[in-house]
Coordinates of C-alpha atoms in Angstrom, one line a residue:
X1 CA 119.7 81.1 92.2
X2 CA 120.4 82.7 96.0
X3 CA 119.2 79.6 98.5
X4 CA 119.1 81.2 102.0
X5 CA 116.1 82.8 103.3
X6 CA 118.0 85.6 104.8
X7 CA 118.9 87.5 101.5
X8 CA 119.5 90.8 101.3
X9 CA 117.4 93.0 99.4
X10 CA 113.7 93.1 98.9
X11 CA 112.7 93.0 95.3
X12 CA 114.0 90.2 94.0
X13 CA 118.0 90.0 92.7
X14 CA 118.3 92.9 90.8
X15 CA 117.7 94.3 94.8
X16 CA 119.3 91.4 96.5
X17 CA 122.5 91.4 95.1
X18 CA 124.2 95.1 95.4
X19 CA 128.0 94.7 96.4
X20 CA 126.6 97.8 98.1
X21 CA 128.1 100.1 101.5
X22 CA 130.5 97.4 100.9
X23 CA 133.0 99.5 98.6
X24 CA 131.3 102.6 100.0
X25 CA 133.5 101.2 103.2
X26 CA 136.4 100.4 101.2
X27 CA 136.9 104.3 100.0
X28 CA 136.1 105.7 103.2
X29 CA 139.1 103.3 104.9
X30 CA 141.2 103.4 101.5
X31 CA 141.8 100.0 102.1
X32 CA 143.7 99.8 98.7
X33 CA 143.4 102.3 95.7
X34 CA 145.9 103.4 92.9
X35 CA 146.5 103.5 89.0
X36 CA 146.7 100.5 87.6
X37 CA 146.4 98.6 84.1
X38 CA 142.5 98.2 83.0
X39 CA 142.9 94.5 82.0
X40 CA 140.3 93.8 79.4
X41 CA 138.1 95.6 77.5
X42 CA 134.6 96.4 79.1
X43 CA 132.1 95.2 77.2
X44 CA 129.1 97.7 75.5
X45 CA 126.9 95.9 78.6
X46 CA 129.3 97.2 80.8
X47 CA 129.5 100.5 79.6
X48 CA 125.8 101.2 79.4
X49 CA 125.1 100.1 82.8
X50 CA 127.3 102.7 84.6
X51 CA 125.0 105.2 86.0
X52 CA 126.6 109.1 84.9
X53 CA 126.3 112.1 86.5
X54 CA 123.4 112.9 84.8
X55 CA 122.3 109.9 85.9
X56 CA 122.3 110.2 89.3
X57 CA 121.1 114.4 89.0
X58 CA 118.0 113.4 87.5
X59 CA 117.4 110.2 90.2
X60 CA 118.3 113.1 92.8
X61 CA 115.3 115.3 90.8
X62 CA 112.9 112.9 90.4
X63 CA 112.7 112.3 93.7
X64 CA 112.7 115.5 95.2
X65 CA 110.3 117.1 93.0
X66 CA 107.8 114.4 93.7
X67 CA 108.4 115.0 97.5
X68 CA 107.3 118.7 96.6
X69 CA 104.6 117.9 95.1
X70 CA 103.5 115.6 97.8
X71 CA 104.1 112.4 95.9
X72 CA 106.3 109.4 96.5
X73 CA 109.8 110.2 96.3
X74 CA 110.7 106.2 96.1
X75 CA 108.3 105.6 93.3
X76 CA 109.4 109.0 91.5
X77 CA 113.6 107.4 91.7
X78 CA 112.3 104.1 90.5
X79 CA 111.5 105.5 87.5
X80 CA 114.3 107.3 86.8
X81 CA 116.4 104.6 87.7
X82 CA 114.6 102.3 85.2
X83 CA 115.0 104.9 82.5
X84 CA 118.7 105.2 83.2
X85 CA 119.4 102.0 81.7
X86 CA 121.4 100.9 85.3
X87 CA 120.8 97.3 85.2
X88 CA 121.6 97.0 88.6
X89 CA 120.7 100.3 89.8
X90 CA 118.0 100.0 93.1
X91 CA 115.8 102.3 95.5
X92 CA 115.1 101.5 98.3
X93 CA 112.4 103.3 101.3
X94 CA 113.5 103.8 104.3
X95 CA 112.0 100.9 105.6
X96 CA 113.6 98.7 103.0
X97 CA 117.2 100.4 103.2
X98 CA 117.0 100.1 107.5
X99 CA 116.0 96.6 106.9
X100 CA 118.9 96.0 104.4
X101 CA 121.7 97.5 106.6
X102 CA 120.7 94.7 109.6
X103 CA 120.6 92.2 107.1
X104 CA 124.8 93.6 106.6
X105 CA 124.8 93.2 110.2
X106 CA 123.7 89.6 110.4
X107 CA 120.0 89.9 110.9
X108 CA 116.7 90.1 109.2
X109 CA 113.1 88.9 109.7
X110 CA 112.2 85.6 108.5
X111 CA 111.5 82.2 109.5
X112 CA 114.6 80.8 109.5
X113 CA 115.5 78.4 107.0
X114 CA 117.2 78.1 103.7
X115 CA 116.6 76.7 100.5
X116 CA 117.9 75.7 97.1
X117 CA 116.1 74.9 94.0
X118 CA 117.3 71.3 92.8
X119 CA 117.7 70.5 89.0
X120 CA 114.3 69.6 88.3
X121 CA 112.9 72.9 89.7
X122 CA 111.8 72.0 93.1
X123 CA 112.7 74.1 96.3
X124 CA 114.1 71.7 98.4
X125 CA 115.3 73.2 102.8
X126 CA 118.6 72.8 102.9
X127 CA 119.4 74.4 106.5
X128 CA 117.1 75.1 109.3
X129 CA 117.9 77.2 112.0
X130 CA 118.3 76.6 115.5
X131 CA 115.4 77.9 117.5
X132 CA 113.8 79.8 114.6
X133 CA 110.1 79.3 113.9
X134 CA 111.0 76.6 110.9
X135 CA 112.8 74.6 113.6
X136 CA 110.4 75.1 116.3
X137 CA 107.4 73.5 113.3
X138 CA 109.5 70.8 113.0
X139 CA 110.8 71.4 109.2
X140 CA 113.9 70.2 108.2
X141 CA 116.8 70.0 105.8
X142 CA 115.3 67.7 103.0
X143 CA 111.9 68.4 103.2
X144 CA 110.6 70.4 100.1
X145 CA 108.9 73.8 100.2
X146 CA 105.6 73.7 97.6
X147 CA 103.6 76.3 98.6
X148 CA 104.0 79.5 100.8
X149 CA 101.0 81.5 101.4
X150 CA 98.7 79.4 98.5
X151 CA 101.2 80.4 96.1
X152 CA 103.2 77.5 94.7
X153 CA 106.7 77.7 94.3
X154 CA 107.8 74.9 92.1
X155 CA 110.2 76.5 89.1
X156 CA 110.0 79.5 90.6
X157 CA 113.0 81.5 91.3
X158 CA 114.6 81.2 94.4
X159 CA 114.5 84.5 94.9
X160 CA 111.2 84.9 94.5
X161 CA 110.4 82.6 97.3
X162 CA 113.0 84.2 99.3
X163 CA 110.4 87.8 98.7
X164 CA 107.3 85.4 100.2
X165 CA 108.7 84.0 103.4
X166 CA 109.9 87.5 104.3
X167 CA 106.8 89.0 103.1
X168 CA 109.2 91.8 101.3
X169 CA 106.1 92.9 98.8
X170 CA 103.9 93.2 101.7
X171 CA 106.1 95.1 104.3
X172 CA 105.1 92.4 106.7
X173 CA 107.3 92.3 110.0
X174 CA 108.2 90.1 113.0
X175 CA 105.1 89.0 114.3
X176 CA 103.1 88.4 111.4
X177 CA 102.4 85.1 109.8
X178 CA 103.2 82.8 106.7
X179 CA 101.2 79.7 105.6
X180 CA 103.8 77.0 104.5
X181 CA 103.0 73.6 102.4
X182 CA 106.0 71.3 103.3
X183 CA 106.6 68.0 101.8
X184 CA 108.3 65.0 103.7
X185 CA 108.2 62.0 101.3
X186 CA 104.8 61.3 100.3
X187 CA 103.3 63.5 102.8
X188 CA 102.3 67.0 102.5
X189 CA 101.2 69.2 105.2
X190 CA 100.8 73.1 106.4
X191 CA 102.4 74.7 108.5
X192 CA 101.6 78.2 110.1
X193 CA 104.8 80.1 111.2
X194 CA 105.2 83.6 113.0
X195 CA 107.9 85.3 111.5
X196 CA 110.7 86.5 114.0
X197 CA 113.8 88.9 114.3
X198 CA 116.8 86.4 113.7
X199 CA 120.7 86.1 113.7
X200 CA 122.3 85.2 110.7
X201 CA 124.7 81.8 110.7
X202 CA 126.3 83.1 107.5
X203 CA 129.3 80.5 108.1
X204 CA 129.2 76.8 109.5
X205 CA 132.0 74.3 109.3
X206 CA 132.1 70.7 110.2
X207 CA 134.2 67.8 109.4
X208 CA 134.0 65.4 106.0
X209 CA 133.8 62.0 106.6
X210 CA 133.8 59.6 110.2
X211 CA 135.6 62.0 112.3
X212 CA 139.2 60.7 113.7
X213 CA 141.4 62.7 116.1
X214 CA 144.7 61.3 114.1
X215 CA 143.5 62.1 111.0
X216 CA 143.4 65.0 108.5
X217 CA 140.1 64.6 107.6
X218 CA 138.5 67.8 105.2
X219 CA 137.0 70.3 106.6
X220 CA 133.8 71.9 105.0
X221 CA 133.0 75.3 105.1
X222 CA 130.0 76.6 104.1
X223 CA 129.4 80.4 103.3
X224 CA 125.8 81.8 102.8
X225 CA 126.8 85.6 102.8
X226 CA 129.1 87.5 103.4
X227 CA 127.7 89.6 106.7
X228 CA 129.9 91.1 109.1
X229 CA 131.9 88.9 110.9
X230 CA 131.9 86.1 107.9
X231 CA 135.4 87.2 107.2
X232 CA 136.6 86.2 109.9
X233 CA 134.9 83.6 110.8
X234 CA 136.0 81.8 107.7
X235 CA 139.8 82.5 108.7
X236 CA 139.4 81.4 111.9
X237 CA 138.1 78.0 111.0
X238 CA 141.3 77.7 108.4
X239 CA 143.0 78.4 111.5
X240 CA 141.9 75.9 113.7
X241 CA 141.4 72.9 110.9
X242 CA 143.8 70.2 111.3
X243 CA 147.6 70.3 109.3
X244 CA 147.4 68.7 106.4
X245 CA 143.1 68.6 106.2
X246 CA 141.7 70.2 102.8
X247 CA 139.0 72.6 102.9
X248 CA 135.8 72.6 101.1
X249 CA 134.5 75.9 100.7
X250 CA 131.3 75.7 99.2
X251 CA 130.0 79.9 97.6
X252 CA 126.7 77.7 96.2
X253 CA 123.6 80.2 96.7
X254 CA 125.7 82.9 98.2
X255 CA 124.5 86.1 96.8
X256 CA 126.8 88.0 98.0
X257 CA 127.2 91.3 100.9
X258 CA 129.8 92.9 101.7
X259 CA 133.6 92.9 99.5
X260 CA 135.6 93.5 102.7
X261 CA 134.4 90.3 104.6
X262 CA 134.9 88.2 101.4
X263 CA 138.5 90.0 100.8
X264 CA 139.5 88.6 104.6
X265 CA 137.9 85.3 103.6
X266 CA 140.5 85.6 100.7
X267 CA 143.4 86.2 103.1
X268 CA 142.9 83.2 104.8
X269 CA 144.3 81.3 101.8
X270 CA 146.6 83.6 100.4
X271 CA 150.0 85.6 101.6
X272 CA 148.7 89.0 100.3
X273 CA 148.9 90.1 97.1
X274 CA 146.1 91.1 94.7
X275 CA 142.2 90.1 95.1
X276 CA 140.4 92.0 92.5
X277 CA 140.5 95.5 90.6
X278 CA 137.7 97.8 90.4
X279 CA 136.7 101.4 88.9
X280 CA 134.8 103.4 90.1
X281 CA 133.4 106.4 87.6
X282 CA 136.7 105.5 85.6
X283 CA 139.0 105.3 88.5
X284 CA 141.1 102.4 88.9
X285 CA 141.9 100.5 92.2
X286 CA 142.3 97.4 93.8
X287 CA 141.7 95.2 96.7
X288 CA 144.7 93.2 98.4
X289 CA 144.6 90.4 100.9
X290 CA 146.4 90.3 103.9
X291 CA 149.8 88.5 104.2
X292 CA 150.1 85.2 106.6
X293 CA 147.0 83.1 105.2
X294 CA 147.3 79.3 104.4
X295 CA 149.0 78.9 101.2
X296 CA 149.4 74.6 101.7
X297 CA 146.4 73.0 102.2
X298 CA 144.7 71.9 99.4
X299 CA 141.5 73.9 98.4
X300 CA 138.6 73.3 96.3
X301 CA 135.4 75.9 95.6
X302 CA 132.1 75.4 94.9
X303 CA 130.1 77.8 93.0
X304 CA 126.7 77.4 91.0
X305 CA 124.4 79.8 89.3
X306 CA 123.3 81.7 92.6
X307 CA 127.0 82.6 93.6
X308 CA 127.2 85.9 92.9
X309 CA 128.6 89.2 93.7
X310 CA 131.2 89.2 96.7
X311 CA 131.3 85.7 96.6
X312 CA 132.2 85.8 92.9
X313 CA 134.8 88.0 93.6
X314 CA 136.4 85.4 96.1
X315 CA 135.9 82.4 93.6
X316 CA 137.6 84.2 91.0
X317 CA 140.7 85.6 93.4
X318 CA 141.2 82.0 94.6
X319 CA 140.5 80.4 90.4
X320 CA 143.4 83.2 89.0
X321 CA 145.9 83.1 92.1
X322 CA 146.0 79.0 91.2
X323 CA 144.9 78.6 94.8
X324 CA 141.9 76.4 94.6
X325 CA 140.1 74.3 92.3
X326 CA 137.0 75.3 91.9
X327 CA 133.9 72.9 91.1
X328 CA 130.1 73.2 90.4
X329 CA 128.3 75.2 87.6
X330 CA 129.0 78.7 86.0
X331 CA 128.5 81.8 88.6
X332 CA 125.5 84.3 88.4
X333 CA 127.4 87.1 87.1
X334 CA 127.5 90.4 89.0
X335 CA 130.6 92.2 89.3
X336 CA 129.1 95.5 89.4
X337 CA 129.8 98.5 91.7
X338 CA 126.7 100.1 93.5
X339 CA 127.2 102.9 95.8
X340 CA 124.4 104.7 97.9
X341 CA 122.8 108.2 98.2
X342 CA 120.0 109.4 100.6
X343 CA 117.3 110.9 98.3
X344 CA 114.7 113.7 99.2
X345 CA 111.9 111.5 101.5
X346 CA 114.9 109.6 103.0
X347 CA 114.7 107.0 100.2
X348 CA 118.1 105.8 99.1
X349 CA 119.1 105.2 95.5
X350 CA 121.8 102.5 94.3
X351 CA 123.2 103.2 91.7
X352 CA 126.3 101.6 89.3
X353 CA 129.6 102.9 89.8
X354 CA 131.9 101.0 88.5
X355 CA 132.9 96.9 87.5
X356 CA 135.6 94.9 89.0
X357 CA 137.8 91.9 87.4
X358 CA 139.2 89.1 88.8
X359 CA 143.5 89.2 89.4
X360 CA 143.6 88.2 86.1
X361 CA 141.8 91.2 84.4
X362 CA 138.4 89.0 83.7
X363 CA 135.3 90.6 83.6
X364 CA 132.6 88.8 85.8
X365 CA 129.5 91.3 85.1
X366 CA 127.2 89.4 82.9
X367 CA 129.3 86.5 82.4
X368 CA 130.3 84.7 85.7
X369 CA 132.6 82.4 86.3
X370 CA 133.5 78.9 84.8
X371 CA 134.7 76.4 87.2
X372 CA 137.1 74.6 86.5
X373 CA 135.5 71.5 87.1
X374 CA 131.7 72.0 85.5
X375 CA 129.6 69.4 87.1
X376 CA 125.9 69.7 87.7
X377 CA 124.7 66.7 89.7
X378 CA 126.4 65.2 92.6
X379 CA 128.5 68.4 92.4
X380 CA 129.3 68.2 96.3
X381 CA 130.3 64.4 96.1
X382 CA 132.7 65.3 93.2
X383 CA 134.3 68.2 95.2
X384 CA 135.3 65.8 97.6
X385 CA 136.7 63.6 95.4
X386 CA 138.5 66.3 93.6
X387 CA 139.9 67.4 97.2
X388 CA 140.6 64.1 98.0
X389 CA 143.0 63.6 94.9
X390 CA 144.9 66.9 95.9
X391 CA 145.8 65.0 99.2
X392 CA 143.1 66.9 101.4
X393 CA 141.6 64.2 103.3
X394 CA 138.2 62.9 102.3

């Protein structure tokens, strides 16, 4: 499930998830459209979670005749939403939908840390950032997370926990407080933090292995979502690794964000050519990558069950083009097409559009990925290896 704190979204992943304002930004740029061959068959999932017209009148009516009638417009489009049978459909307030755009933008208020849930259901830190309130208590990668607020968050959905440090259910806001219980071996204590307006660091790189200057050591290169500016940042350390050194990209707990920034983290392995094709209300097009990326160095992917959305679509571009391996456990599944309309109240509804498929014509919605390599413990150290045997550097 999604790891880092800084998720987008507010109720959960149905929320969390959206490849949302993303292919809004994508039509309005026409960054790559035209006819072309459907690939395989939707399934009957697929089909009946395309919102219709009607669909999206009566969200549009709900919501403005509760607004006249001096009800909540939000709550009203919620409803209709949920009756539509859009499994990925979301509304959002206008609260929720501002604080969802910064989050695009690369921030959001939290406490600054992420997490992953490890394979006996316990939420273990696995980044803490720089001068955040989680850094500034003194928490750090390894320590486990077992309460937040009194609420104990053992087996519990990443997700989930992500909703609590934010304080998404409550509305709370920079300045207000969460009650951790951290565990450092056999100690447990509490830990009061102040939530604060932060940064995202959606991308860090570093070297694999005892760093030489003469050698073409692998460099890891980790992506937590795809914000703006991840794009590039991603290239840019392809760029700057040494000739010869393998890359490491590791999509594990990246939720997604936005499809452009993961379609330029695409072209920085591949010389154009196809990423993924998508429909929107029956409409065929496709995204391309942008010629002069790394083609040689050696690649490998890793991907578990909270790599979803954008970051799905990259796994798959790089699995079908034969340009990485990719390693780790089956992806979440969500390669659906939201798009967003402002609703009477100023409440914004998110509703399904459309699915895309990998460059070879696979659907992804409801399905995920396979890697190619499935391996559930240890699933970094055997990346390595893997990248190691395609003469990447260790």
């Amino acid at each position: 499930m999604p790891g880092p704190e800084n998720r987008f979204g507010s109720r959960g992943v149905r929320r969390g998830a959206a490849l949302t304002l993303v292919f809004a930004s994508v039509l309005a740029t026409a960054a790559a459209t035209g006819a072309l061959p459907r690939g395989e068959r939707g399934t009957e999932m697929e089909a009946q979670s395309v919102a219709s017209s009607a669909d999206r009148d009566a969200v549009a009516d709900a919501a403005a005749e509760a607004v006249a009638d001096g009800k909540s417009g939000t709550e009203a489009a919620e409803e209709a939403v949920s009756r539509s049978g859009d499994r990925w459909g979301a509304v959002y307030d206008e609260r929720e939908y501002q604080e969802f755009e910064q989050a695009l933008d690369g921030s959001y208020t939290g406490v600054g840390l992420a997490a992953r849930r490890t394979a006996d259901g316990l939420v273990t830190v696995t980044r803490v950032q720089r001068g955040g309130p989680a850094a500034r208590a003194g928490i750090r990668a390894g320590d486990l997370l077992r309460t937040v607020d009194g609420h104990r968050v053992d087996k519990r959905a990443v997700s989930d926990v992500v909703a609590l440090l934010r304080g998404d259910r409550t509305g709370a806001a920079a300045g207000s407080t969460v009650v951790l219980g951290v565990q450092r071996g056999s100690v447990t204590r509490t830990e009061t933090l102040r939530r604060a307006r932060l940064t995202t660091e959606a991308v860090s790189v570093r070297r694999l292995g005892p760093y030489r200057s003469d050698s073409s050591a692998a460099v890891l290169i980790e992506v937590d979502s795809f914000t703006k500016g991840s794009g590039t940042a991603v290239r840019d350390a392809v760029l700057k690794a040494p000739a010869g050194a393998g890359v490491l990209l590791d999509l594990r707990g990246n939720s997604g964000g936005l499809v452009t920034e993961a379609v330029t983290a695409a072209s920085a392995f591949l010389d154009g050519g196809l990423v993924a094709t998508y429909d929107v209300h029956g409409e065929q097009r496709a995204l391309y990558a942008e010629a002069g990326g790394d083609t040689g160095r050696p690649v490998v992917v890793l991907v578990d069950g909270g790599t979803m959305s954008a970051a799905e679509l990259l796994t798959g571009a790089l699995q079908d083009r034969g340009r990485a391996v990719t390693v780790g456990s089956r992806t979440f599944g969500k390669g659906s097409v939201q798009m967003p309309s402002r609703l009477a109240g100023g409440s914004v509804a998110e509703l399904t559009v459309g699915h895309y498929r990998t460059p070879a014509g696979h659907s992804v919605d409801g399905r995920g990925i396979t890697p190619d390599l499935a391996v559930s413990a240890r699933a970094q150290e055997r990346a390595e290896t893997v990248l190691s045997g395609l003469g990447g550097g260790s």
